[in-house]
Coordinates of C-alpha atoms (C1' of nucleotides) in Angstrom, one line a residue:
Chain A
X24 CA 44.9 -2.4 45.5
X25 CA 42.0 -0.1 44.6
X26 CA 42.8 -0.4 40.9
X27 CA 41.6 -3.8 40.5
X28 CA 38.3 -4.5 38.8
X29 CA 35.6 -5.5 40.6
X30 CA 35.1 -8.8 39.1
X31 CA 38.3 -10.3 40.5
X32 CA 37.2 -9.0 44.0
X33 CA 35.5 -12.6 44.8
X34 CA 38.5 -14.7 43.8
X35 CA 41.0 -12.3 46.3
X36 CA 38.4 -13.0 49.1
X37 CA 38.7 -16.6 48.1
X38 CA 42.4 -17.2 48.1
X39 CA 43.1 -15.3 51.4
X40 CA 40.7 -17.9 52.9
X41 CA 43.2 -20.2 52.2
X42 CA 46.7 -19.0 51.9
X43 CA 47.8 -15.5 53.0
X44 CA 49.3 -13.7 50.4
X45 CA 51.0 -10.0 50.5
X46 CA 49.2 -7.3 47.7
X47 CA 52.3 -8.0 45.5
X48 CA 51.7 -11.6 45.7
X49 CA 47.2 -11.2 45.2
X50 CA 48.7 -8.6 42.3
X51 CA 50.4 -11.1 40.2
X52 CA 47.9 -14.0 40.9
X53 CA 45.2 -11.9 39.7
X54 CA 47.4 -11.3 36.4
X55 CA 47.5 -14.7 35.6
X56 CA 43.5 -14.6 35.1
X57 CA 41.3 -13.2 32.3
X58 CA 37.9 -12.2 33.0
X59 CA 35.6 -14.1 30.6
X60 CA 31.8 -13.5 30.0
X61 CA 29.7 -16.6 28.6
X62 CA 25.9 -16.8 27.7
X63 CA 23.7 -19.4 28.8
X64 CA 24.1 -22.5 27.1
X65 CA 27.4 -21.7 25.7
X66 CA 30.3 -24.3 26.2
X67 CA 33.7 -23.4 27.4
X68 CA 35.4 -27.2 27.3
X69 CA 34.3 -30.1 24.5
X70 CA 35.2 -33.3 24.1
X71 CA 38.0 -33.9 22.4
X72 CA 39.6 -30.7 22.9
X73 CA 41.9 -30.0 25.3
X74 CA 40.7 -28.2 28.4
X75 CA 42.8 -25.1 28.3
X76 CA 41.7 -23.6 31.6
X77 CA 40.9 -23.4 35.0
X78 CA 37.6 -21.6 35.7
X79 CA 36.7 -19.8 38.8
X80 CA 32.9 -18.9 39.0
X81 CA 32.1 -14.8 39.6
X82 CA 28.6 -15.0 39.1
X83 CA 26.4 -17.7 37.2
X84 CA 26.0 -21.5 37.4
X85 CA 28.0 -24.1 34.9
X86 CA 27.8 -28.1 34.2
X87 CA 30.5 -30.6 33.8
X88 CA 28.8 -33.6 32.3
X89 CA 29.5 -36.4 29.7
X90 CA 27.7 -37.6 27.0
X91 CA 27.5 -41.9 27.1
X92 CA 27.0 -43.6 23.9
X93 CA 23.4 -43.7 24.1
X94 CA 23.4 -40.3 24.5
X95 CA 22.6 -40.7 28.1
X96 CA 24.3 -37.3 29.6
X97 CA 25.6 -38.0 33.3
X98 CA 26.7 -34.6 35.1
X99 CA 29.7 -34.4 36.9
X100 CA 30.4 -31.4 38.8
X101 CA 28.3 -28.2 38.9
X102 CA 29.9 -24.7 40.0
X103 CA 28.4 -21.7 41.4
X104 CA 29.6 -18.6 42.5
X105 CA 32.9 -18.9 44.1
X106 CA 33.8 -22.7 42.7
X107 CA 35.8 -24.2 40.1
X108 CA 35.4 -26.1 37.4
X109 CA 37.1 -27.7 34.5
X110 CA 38.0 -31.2 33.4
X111 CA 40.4 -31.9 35.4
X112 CA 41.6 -35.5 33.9
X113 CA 42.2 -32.8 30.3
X114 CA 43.8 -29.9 32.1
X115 CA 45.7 -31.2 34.5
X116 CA 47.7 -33.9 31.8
X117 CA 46.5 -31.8 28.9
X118 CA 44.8 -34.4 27.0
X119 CA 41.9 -34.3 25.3
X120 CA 38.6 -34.0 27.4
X121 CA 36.1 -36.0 27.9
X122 CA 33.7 -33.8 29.2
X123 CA 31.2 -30.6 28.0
X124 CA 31.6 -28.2 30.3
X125 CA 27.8 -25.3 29.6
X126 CA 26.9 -22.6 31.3
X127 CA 23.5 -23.1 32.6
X128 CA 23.0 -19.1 33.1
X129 CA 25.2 -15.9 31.7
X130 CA 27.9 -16.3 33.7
X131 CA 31.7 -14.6 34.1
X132 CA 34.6 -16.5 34.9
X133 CA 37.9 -16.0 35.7
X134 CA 40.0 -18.1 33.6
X135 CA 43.9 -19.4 33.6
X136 CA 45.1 -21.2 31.4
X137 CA 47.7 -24.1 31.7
X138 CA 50.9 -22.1 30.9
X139 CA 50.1 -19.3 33.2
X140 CA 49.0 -21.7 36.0
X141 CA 52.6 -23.8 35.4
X142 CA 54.8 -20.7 35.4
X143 CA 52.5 -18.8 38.5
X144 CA 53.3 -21.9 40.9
X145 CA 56.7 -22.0 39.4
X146 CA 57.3 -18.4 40.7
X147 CA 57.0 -18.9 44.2
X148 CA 56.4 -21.3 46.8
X149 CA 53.0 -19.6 47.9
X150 CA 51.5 -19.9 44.7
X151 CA 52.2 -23.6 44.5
X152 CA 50.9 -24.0 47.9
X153 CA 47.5 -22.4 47.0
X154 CA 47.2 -25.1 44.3
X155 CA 48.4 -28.1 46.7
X156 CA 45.3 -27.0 48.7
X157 CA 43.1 -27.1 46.2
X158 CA 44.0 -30.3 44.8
X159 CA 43.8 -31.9 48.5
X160 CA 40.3 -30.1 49.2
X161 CA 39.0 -31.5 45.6
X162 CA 40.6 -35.1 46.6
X163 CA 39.0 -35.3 50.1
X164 CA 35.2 -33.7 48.3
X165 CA 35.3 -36.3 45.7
X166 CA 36.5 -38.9 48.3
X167 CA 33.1 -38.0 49.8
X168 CA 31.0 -38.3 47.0
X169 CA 32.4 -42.1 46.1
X170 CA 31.5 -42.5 49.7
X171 CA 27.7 -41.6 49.3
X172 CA 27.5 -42.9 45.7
X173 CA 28.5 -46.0 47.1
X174 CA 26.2 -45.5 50.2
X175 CA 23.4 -44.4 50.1
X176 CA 19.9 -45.1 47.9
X177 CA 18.2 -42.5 45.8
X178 CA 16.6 -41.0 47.9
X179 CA 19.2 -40.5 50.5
X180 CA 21.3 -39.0 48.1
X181 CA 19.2 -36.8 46.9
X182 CA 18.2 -35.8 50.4
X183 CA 22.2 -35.2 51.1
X184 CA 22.4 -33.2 48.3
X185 CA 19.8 -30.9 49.8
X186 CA 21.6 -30.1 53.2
X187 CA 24.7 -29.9 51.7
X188 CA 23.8 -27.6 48.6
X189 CA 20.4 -26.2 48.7
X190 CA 21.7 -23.2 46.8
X191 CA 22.7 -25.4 43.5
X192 CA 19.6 -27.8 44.1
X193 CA 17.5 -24.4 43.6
X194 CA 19.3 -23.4 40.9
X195 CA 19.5 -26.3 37.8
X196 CA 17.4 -27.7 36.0
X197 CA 16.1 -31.3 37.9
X198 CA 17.3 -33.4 35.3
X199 CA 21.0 -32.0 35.5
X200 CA 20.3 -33.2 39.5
X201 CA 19.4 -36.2 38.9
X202 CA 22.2 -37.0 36.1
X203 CA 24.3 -36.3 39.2
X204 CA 23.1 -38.1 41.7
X205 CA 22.7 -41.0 39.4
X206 CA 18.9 -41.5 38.7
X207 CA 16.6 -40.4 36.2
X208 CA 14.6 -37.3 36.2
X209 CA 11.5 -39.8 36.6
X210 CA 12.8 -41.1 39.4
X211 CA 14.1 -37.6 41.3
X212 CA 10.9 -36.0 40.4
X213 CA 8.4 -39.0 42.1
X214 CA 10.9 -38.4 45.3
X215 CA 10.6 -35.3 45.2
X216 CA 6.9 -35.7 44.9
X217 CA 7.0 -38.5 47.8
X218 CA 8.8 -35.6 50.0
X219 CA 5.9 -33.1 49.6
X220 CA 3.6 -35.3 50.7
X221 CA 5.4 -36.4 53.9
X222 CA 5.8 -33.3 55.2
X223 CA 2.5 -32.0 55.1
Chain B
X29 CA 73.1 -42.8 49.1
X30 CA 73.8 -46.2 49.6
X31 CA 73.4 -46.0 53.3
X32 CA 69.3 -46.3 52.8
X33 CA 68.1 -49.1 53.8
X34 CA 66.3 -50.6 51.4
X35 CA 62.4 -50.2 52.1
X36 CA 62.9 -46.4 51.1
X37 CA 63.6 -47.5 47.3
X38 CA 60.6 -47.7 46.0
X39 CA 59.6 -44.4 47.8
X40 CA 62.3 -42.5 46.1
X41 CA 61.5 -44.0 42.2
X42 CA 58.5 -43.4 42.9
X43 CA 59.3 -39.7 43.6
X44 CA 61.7 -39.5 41.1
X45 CA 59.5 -40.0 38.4
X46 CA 57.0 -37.0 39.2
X47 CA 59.8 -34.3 40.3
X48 CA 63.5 -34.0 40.6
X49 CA 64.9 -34.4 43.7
X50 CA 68.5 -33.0 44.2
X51 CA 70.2 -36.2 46.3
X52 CA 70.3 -33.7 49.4
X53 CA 66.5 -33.5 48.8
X54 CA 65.6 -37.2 48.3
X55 CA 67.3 -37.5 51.7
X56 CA 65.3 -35.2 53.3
X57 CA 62.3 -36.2 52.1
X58 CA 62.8 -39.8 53.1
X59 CA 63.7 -38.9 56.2
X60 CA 60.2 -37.5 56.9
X61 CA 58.9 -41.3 56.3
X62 CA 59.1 -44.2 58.9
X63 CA 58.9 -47.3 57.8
X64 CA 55.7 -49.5 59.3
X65 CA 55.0 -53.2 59.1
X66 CA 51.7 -54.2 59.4
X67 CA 50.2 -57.7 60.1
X68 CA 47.1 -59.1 58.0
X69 CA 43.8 -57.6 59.0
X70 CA 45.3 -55.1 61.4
X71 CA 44.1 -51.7 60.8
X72 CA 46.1 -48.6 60.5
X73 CA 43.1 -46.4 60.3
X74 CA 39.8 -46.4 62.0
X75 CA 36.4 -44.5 62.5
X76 CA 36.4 -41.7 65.0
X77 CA 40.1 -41.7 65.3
X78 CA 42.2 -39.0 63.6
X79 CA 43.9 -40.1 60.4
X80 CA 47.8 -39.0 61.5
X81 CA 49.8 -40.5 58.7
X82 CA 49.7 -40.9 54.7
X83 CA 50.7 -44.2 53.7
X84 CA 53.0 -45.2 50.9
X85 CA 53.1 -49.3 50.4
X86 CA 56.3 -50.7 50.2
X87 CA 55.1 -53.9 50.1
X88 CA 51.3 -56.0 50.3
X89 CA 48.2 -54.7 50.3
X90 CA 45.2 -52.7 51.7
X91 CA 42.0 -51.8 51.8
X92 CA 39.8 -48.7 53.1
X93 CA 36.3 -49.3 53.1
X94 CA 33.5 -47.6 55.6
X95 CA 30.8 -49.5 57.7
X96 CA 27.1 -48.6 57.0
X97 CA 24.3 -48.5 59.6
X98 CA 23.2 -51.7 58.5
X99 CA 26.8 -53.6 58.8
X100 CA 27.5 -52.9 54.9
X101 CA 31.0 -52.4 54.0
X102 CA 31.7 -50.8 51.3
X103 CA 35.3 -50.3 49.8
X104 CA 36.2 -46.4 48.7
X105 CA 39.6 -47.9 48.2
X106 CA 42.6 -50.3 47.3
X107 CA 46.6 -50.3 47.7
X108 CA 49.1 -52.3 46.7
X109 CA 52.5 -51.8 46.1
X110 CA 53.5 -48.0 44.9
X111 CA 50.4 -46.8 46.1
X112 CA 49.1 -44.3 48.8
X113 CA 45.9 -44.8 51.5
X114 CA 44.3 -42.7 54.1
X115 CA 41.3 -41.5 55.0
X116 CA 41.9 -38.0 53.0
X117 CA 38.7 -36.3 54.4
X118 CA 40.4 -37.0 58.1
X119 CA 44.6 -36.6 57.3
X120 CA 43.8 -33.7 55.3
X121 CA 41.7 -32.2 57.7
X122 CA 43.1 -33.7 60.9
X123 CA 39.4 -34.7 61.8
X124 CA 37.6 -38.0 62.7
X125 CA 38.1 -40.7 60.2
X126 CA 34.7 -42.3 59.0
X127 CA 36.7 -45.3 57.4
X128 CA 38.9 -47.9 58.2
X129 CA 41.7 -48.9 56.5
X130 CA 43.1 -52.5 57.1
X131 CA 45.5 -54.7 56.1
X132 CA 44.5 -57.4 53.5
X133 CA 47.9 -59.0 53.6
X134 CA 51.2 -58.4 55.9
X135 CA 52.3 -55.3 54.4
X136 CA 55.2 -52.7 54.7
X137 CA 54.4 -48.9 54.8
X138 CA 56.3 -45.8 54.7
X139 CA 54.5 -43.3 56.8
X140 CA 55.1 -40.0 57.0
X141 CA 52.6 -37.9 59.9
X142 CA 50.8 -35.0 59.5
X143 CA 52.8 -32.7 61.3
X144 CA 55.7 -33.7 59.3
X145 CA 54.2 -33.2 55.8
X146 CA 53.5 -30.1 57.2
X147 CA 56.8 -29.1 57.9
X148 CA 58.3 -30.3 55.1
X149 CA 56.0 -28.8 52.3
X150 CA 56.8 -25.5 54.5
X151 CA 60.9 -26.4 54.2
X152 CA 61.3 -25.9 50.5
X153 CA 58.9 -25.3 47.3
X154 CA 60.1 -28.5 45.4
X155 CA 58.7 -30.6 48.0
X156 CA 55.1 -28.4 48.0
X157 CA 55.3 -28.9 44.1
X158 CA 55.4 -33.3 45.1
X159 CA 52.5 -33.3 47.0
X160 CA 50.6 -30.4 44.9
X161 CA 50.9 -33.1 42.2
X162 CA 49.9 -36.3 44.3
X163 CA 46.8 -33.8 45.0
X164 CA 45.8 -33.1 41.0
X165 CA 46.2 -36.5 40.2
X166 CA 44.3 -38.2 42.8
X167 CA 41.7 -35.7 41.8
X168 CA 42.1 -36.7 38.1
X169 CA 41.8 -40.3 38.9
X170 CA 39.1 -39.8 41.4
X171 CA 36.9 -38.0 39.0
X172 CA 37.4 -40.7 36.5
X173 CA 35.9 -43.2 38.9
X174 CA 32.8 -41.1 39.7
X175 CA 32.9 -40.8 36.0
X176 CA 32.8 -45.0 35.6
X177 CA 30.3 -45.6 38.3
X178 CA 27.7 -43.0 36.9
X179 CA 28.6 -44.2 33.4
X180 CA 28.6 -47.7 33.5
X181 CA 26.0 -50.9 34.4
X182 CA 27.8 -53.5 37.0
X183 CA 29.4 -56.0 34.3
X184 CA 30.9 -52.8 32.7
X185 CA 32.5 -51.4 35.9
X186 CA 33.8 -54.8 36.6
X187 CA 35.0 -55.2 32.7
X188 CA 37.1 -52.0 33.5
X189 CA 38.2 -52.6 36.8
X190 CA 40.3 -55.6 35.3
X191 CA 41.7 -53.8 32.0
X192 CA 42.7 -51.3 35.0
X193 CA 43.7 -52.7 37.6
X194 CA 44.5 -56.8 36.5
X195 CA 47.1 -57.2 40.0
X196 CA 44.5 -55.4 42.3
X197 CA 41.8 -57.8 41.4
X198 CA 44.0 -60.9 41.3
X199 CA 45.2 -60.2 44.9
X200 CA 41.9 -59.0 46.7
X201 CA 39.1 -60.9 48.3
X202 CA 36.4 -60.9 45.9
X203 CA 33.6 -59.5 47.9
X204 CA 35.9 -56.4 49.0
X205 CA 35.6 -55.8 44.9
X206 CA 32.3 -56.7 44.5
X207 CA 31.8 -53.8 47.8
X208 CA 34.4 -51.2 45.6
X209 CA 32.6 -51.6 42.3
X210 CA 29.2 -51.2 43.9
X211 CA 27.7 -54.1 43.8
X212 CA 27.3 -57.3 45.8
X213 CA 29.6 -60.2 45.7
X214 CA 26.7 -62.6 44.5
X215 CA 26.3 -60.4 41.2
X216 CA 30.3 -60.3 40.9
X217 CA 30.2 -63.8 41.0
X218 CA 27.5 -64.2 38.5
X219 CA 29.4 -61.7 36.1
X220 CA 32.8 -63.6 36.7
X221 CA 31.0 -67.1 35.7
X222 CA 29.5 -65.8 32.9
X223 CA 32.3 -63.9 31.9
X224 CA 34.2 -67.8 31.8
X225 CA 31.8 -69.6 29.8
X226 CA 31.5 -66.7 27.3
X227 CA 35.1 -67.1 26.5
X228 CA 35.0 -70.5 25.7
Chain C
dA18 C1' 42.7 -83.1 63.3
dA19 C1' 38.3 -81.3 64.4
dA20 C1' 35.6 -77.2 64.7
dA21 C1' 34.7 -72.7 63.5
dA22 C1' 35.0 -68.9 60.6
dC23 C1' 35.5 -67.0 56.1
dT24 C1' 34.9 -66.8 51.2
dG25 C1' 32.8 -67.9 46.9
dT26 C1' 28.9 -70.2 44.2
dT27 C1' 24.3 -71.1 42.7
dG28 C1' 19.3 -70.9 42.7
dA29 C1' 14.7 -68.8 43.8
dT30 C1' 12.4 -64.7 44.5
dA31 C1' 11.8 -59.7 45.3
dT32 C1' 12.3 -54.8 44.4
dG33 C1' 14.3 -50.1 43.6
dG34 C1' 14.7 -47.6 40.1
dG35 C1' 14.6 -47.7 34.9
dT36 C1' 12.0 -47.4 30.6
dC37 C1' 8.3 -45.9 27.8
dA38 C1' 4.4 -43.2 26.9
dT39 C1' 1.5 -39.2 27.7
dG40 C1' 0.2 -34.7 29.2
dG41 C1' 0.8 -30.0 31.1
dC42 C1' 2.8 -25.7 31.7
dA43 C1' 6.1 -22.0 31.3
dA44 C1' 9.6 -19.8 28.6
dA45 C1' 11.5 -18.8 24.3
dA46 C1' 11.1 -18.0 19.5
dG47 C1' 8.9 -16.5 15.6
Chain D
dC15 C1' -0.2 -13.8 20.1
dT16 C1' 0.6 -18.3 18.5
dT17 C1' 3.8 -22.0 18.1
dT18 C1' 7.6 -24.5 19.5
dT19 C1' 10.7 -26.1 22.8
dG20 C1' 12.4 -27.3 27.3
dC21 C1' 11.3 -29.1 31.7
dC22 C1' 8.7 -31.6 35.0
dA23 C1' 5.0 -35.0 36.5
dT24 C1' 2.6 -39.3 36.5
dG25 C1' 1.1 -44.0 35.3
dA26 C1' 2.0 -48.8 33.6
dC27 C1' 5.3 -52.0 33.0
dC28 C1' 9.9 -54.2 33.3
dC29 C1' 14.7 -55.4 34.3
dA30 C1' 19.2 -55.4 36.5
dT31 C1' 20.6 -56.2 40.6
dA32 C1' 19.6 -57.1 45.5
dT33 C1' 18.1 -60.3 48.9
dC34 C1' 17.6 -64.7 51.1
dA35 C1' 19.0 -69.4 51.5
dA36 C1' 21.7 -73.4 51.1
dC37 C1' 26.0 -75.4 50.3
dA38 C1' 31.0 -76.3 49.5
dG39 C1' 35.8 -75.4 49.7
dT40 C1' 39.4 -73.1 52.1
dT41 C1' 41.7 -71.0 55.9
dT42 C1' 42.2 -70.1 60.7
dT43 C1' 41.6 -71.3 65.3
dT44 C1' 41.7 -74.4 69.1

DNA sequence: AAAAACTGTTGATATGGGTCATGGCAAAAG
DNA sequence: CTTTTGCCATGACCCATATCAACAGTTTTT
């Protein structure tokens, strides 16, 4: 196993959290992924085209967001180090997306695309099973988030998001927040302001 | 296979269409399920108590909704005929539930338990691939919601909800929809009315 | 069959968060 | 080093939706 570059390191550690696999098995999971460096500000999925991969994070920061007819942009998933990201509505039915999915710093990904990831699950049941996971985990996360959208005020989400991601919340732009937690960047920034305040 | 009784039918199309089943399969897979009627407003699901089954219904209608601090209910979800409903962050997990999931009319479920889905994911690939799909789509459709709710004002969400879903919002009490949709059931009321006169 | 509880409607009023406008600062571009 | 652009902050005003209240029809309970 010492052959394998460093950049898929992460994504090994990741999958033995959740399944166990034997170094054959990690060996051709790995194959099925291409190592892809993007700059800031570059866009891996557009609307309108089909979301071709799957996109695990190795270092940098991305954002899934939608464009509304006023131009209003509403994010939908960021993805950090050691997450996923694609548009999942595209890539699982391969459809066209809906969805820009940018890099918000140079980042490197490792990427499957559709075919691979059909064939991969197709050649054993542990492969599959890695997937089922995922799909479960993601269904039970975005479960959540309905939950607090539904919840919770502006503030209060924005205060969740905090505890639950202070990495991310340090690391995007506050507008890209606030499109996320569904306010403007008015609104997140006089919170944010309010917070200050209080706590001295 | 004609010695099934009859409540497992739907289960099985409903299966058929997503993988193929060998008739050995179909068996074993419905065997996993026991069938469960349910009275109006009784709940199969509540806070603090484990989730222990995934519920397919045969026949009626539920709801799954959580209680806030302040007595609001809000609705994270409906299911009617050919659909599924747990708490996903508790079955998946086998944690606490935070919602509770009740019975809008009497209903008939097929459920199958934890423990069992366990099993029989473990028991043969084709049944991994079933649920591995259930997962990706109700990711897919979950992400299309948080997608709506960011996107749209209250009249839209409503507006979609109907071109969606025109049985769900026939059959449910309107302030459960008002609660799923985010808003109260004095504005969904408002929106219906004016919706009537408009189309006049 | 009367009472109670539940559900939906309508009106008056309030408010959280949006919109619009302006300014400042830091980073990128030239 | 200067200019431009991107990001955030703040104030004034506004609107979509919430809140509160009263009522009526319907369903459930007794």
């Amino acid at each position: 196993m010492s052959d394998i570059p460093e950049e898929y390191l992460p994504l090994i550690a990741h999958v033995q959290k959740r399944v166990s696999f034997s170094d054959t098995e990690i060996r051709t999971f790995i194959e099925a992924f291409q190592v892809k460096k993007i700059k800031k500000r570059q866009f891996i999925i557009q609307p309108d085209f089909v979301a071709t991969h799957r996109n695990y994070v190795v270092k940098g920061a991305l954002r899934g967001y939608t464009v509304a007819d006023g131009g209003q942009e509403n994010t939908i998933q960021f993805a950090i180090e050691d997450w996923w990201i694609s548009d999942y509505n595209s890539y699982i039915y391969q459809k066209p997306a809906t969805m820009f999915v940018m890099a918000l710093e140079d980042s490197v990904l490792l990427q499957i695309d559709h075919r691979a990831e059909e064939q991969l699950k197709q050649s054993g049941q542990k492969f599959e099973t890695f997937f089922r996971i995922m799909g479960e985990r993601s269904t039970a996360y975005m479960q959540r988030r309905i939950i607090r959208n539904l919840t919770l005020n502006a503030e209060e989400r924005y205060e969740e998001f905090i505890k639950n991601y202070p990495l991310i919340a340090q690391r995007v732009p506050q507008y890209t927040l606030a499109s996320y937690l569904g306010m403007t960047t008015e609104s997140l920034s006089r919170i944010r302001n309010k917070r200050v305040h209080k706590k001295s």
